[in-house]
Short mmCIF file of C-alpha atoms and ligand atoms in Angstrom, two decimals:
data_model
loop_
_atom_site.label_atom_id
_atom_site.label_comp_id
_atom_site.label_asym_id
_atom_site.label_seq_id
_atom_site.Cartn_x
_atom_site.Cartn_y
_atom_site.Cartn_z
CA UNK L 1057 -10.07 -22.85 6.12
CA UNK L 1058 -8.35 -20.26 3.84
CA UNK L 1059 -4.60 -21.38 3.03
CA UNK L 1060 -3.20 -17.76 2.93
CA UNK L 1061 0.40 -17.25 1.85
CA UNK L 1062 2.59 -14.40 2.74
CA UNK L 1063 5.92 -12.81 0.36
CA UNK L 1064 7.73 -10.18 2.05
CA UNK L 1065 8.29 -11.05 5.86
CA UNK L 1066 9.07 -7.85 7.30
CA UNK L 1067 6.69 -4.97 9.26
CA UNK L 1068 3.66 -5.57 7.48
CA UNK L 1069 4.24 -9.06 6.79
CA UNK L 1070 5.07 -10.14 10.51
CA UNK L 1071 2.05 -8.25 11.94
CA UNK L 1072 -0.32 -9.86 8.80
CA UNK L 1073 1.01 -13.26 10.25
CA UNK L 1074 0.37 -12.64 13.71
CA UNK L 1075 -3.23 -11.76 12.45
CA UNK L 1076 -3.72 -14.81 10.75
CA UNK L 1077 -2.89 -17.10 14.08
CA UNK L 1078 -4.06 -15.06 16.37
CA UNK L 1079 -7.49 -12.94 15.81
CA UNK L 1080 -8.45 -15.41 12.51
CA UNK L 1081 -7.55 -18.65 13.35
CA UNK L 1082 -10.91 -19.74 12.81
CA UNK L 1083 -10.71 -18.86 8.97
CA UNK L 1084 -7.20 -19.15 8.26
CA UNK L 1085 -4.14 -21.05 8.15
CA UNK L 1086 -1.17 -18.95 7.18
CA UNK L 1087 0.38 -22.45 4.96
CA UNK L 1088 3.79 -20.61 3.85
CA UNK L 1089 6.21 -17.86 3.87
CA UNK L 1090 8.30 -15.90 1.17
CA UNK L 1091 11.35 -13.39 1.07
CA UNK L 1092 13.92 -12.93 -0.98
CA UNK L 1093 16.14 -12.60 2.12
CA UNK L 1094 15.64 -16.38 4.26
CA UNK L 1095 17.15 -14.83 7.69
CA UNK L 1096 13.54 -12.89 7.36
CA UNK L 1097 11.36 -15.68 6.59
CA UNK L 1098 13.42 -17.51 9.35
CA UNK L 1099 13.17 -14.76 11.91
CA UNK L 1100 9.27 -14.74 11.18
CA UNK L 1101 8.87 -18.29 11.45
CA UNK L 1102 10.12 -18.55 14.56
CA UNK L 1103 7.98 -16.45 16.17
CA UNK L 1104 4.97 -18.36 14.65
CA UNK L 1105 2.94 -21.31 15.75
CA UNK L 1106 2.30 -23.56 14.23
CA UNK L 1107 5.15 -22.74 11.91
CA UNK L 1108 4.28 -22.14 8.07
CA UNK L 1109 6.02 -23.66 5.63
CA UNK L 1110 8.92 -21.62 3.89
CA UNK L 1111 8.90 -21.81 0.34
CA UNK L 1112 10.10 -20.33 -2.92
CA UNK L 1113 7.45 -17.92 -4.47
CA UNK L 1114 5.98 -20.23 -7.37
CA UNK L 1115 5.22 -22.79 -5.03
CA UNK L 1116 3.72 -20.88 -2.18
CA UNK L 1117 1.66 -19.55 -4.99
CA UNK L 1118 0.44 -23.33 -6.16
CA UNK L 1119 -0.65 -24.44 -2.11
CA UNK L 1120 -2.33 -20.92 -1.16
CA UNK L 1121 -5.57 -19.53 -1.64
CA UNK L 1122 -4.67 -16.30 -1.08
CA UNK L 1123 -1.57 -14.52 -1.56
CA UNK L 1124 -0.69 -11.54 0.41
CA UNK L 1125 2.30 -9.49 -1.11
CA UNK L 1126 3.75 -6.83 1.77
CA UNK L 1127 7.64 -7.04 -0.06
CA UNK L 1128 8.30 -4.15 -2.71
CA UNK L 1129 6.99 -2.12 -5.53
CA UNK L 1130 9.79 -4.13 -8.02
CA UNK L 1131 8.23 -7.82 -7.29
CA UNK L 1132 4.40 -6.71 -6.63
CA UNK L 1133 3.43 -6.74 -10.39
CA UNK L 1134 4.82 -9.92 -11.38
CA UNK L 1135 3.51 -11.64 -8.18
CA UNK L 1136 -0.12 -10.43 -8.57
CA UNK L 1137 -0.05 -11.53 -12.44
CA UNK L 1138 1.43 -15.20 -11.53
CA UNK L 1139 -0.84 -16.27 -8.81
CA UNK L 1140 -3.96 -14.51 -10.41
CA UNK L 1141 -3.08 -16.61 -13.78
CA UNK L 1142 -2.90 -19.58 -11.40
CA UNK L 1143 -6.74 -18.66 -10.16
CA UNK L 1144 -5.34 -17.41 -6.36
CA UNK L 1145 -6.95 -14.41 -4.69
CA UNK L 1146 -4.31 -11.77 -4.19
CA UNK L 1147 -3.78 -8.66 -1.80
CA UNK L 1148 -1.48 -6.18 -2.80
CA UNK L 1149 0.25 -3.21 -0.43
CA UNK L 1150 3.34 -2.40 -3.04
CA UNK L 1151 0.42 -0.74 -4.71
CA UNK L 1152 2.80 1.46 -6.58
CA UNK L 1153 4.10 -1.59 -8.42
CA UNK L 1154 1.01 -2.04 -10.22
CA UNK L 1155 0.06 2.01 -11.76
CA UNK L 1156 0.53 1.88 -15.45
CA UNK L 1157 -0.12 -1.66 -15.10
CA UNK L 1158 -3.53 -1.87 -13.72
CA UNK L 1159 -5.55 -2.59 -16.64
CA UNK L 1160 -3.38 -5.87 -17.81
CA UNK L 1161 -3.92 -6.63 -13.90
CA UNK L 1162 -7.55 -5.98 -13.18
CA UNK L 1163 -8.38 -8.08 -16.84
CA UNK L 1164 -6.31 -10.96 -15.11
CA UNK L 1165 -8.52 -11.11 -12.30
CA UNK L 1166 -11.74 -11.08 -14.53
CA UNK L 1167 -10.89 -13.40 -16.83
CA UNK L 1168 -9.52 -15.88 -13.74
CA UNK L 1169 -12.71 -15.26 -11.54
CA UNK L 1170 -9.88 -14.20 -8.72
CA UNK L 1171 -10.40 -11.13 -6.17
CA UNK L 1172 -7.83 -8.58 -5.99
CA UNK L 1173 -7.59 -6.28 -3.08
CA UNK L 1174 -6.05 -3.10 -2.19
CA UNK L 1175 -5.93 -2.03 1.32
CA UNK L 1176 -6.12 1.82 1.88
CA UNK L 1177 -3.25 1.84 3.35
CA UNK L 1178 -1.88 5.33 5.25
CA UNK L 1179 -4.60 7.47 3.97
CA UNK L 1180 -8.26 7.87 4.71
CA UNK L 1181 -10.84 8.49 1.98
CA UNK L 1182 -10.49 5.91 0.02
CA UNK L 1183 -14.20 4.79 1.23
CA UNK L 1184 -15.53 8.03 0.11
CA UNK L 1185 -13.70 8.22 -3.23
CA UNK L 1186 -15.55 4.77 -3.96
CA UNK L 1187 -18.88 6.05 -3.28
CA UNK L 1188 -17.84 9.38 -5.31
CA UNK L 1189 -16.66 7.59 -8.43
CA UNK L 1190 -19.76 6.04 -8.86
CA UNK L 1191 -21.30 9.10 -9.57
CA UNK L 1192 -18.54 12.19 -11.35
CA UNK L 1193 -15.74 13.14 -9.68
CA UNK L 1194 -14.10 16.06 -11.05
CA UNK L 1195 -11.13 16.62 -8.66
CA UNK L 1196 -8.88 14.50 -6.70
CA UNK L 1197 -5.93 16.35 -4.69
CA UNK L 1198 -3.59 14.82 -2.22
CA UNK L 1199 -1.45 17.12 -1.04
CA UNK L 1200 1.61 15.47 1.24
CA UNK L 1201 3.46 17.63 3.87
CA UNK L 1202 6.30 15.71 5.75
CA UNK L 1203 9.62 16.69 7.79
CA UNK L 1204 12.20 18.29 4.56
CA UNK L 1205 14.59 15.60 5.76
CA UNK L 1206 12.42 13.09 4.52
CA UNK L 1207 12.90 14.44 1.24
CA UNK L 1208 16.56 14.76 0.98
CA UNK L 1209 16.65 12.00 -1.61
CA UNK L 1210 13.79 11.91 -3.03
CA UNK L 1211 14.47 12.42 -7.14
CA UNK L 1212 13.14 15.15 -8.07
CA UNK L 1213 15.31 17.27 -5.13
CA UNK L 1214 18.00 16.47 -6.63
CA UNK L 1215 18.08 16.64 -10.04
CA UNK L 1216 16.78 20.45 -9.55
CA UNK L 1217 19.17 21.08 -6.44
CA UNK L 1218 16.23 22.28 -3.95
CA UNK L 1219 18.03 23.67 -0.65
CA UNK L 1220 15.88 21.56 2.14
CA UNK L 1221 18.56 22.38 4.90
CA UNK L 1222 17.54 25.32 7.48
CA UNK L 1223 13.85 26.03 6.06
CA UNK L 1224 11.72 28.56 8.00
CA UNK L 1225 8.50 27.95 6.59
CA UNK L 1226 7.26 25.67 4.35
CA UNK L 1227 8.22 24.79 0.49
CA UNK L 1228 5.82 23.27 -1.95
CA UNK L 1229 8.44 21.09 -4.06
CA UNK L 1230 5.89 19.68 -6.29
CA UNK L 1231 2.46 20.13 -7.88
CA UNK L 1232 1.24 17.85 -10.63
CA UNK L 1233 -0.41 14.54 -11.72
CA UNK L 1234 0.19 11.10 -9.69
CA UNK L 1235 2.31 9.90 -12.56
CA UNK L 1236 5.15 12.76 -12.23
CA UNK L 1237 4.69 12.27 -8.78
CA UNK L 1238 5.72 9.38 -8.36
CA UNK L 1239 8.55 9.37 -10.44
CA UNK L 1240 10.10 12.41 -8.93
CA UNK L 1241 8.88 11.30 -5.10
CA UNK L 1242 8.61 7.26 -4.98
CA UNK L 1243 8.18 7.12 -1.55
CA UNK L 1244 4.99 8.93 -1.82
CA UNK L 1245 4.42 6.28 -4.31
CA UNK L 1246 1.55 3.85 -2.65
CA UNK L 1247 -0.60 6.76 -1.34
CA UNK L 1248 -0.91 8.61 -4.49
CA UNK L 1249 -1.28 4.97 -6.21
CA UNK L 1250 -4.43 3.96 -4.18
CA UNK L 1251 -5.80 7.25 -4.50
CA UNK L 1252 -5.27 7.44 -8.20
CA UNK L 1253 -7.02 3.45 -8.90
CA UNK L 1254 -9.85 4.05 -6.57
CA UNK L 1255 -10.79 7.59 -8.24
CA UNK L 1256 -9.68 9.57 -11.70
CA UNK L 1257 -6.21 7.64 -12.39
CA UNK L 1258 -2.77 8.23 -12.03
CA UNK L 1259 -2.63 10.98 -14.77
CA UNK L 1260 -5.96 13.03 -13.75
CA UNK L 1261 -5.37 12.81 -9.44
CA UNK L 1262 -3.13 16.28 -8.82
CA UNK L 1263 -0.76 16.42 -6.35
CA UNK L 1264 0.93 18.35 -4.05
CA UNK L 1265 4.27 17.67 -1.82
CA UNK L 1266 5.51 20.27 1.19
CA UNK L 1267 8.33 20.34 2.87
CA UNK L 1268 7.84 21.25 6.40
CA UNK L 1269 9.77 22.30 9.31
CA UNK L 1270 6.53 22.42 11.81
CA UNK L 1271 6.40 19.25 11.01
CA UNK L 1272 6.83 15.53 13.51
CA UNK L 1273 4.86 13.14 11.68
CA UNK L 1274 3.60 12.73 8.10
CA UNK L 1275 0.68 14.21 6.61
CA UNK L 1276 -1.91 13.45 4.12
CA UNK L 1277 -4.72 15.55 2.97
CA UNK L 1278 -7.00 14.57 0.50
CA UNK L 1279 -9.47 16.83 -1.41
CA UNK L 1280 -12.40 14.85 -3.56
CA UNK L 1281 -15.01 17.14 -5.14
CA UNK L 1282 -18.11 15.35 -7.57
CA UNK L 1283 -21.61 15.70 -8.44
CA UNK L 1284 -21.74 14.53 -4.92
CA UNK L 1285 -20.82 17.34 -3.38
CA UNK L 1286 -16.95 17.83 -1.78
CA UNK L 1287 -15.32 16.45 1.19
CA UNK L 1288 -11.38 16.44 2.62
CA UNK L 1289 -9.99 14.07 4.77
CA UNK L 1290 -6.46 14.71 7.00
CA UNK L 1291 -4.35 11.81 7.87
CA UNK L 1292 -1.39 12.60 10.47
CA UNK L 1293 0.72 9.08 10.59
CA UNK L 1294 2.91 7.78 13.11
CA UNK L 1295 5.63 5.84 11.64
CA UNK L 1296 5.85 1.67 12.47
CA UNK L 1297 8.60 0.88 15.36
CA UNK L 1298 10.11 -1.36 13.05
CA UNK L 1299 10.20 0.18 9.89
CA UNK L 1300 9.83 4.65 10.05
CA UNK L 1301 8.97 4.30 5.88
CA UNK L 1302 6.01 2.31 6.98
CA UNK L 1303 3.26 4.07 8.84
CA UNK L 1304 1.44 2.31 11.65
CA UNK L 1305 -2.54 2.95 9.94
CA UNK L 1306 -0.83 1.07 6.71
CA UNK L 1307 -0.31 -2.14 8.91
CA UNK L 1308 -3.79 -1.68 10.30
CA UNK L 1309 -5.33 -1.47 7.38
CA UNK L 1310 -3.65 -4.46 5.81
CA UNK L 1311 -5.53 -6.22 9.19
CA UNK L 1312 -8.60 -4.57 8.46
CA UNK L 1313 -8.60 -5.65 4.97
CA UNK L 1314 -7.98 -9.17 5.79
CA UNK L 1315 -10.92 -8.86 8.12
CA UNK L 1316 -13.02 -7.98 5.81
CA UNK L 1317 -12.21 -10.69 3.02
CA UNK L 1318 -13.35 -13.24 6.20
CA UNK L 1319 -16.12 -11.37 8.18
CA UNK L 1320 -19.63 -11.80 6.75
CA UNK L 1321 -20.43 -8.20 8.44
CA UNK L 1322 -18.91 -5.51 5.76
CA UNK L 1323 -18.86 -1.96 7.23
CA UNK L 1324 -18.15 0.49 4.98
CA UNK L 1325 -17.91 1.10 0.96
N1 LIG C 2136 -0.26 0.50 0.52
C1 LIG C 2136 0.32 1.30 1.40
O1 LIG C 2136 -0.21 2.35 1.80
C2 LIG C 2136 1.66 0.93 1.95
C3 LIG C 2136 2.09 1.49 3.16
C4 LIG C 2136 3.33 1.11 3.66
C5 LIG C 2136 4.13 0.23 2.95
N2 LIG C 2136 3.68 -0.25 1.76
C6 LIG C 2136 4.53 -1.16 0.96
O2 LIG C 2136 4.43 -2.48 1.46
C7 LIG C 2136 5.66 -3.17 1.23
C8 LIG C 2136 6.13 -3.82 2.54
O3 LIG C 2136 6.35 -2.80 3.51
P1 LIG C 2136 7.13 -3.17 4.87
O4 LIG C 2136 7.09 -1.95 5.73
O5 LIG C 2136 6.65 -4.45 5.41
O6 LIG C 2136 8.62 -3.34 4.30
P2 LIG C 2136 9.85 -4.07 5.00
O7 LIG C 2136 11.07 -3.49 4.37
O8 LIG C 2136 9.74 -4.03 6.48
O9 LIG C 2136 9.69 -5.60 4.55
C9 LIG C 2136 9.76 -6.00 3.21
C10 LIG C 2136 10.16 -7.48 3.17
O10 LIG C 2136 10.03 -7.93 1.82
C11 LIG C 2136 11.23 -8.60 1.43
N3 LIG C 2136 11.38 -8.42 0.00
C12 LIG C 2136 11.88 -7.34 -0.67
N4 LIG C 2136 11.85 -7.55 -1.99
C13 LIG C 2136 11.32 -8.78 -2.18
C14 LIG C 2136 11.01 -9.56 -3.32
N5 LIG C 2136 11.27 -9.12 -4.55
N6 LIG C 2136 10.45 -10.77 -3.14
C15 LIG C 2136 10.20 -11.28 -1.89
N7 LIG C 2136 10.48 -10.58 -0.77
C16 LIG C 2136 11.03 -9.35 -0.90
C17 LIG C 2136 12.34 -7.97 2.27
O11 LIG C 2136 13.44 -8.85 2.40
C18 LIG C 2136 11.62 -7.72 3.59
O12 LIG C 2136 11.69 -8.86 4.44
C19 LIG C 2136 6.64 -2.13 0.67
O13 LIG C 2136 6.74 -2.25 -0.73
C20 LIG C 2136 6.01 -0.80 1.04
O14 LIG C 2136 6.31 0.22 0.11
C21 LIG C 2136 2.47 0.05 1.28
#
């Protein structure tokens, strides 16, 4: 059985939980929660059987095999270079955490003879941009169109005062590279993140954000062209119940991914 340790006990952490009792219970025992917050890890618990331990991080790090971070782009660094120095397999989702980081990170995991995995998340291609970037790839575009509310406080509105209120048609607010991107627009941040490890990096993987009126739900195109040939992917996301920043494929893919660490059948890149 695979001792399998959770920090961050909120959307994607309750429904990774649930997994681990539930549809892999034959491979798994989820041994112990973290969160900075204990009403979260308490609330979680409770809803578990049999109930995981709750413990600070370094020591849920020591009695796990793998470590599963679902908390926030501040703590995911430091937590994937502590339990991959201890010799733990780690799964990341505050992928965002780890750009500018990810050669320290991915060295870690070599040296330690640990795997380190990064679920897709809310966009598709990421299976395609794998098989591409074994060959050349010479673009990577994401372009992101979402409601303008949902860009009211994002950074880069503000500090150059774009109107968002009463827009007719739709406003590009931002072309560039992955790395201005997510400075000025850190929601966007894990998206742009996964797309920018898995093909041409953060500062070669252009992107584009639109604010749209026409739009319910958030989108995500993604344009990969190589010596392969081209293809582009669309990704309309319905937000989590529990958490609207979160989109429901992101929780599904964390499952996914945790199926595939276990399953001895491997679909896919
Ligand atoms: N890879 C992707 O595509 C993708 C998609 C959606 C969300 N995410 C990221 O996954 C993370 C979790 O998302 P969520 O929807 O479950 O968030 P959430 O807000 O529902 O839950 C986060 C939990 O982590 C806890 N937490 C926050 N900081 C912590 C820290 N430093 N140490 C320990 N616990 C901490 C919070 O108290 C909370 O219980 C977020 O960082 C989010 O940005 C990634």
């Amino acid at each position: 059985m695979i001792k399998v340790g959770i920090v961050g006990c909120g959307t994607i952490g309750k429904e990774l939980a649930l997994a681990c009792q539930k549809r892999f219970s034959d491979q798994v025992t989820l041994e112990a929660l973290a969160d900075t917050d204990v009403s979260h890890m308490r609330k979680l618990q409770h809803i578990l059987n049999p109930k995981p331990k709750l413990l600070t991080m370094d020591r849920l790090f020591r009695q796990c095999d793998l470590v599963i971070e679902a908390a926030s782009k501040h703590a995911s660094y430091e937590i994937a270079k502590k339990a991959l120095a201890m010799g733990k397999d780690v799964m990341i989702m505050s992928v965002g955490g780890i750009l500018g980081k990810e050669k320290e990170i991915f060295e870690l995991a070599r040296t330690h003879r640990c795997c380190l995995y990064f679920p897709s998340g809310g966009v598709v291609g990421i299976d395609g941009l794998k098989a591409a970037a074994i060959g050349k790839i010479y673009r990577v575009t994401l372009t992101t169109r979402k409601p303008p509310h949902g860009f009211e406080d994002a950074p880069h509105v503000i500090k150059h005062g774009i109107p968002l209120k009463n827009l007719k048609q739709e406003k590009v607010l931002f072309e560039g590279n992955a790395v201005s991107a997510v400075r000025g627009f850190p929601k966007n941040i894990n998206v742009s993140a996964t797309l920018s490890l898995a093909g041409l990096g953060a500062r070669k993987t252009r992107v584009r954000i639109i604010a749209s009126p026409h739009m319910l739900v958030n989108v995500h195109e993604v344009y990969v062209q190589g010596d392969f040939g081209s293809f582009y992917t669309r990704t309309e996301n319905f937000p989590s119940e529990q958490n609207p920043k979160t989109s429901r494929l992101a929780i599904l893919s964390a499952v996914a991914t945790l199926e595939r660490i276990l399953r001895n059948v491997k679909i896919g890149t």
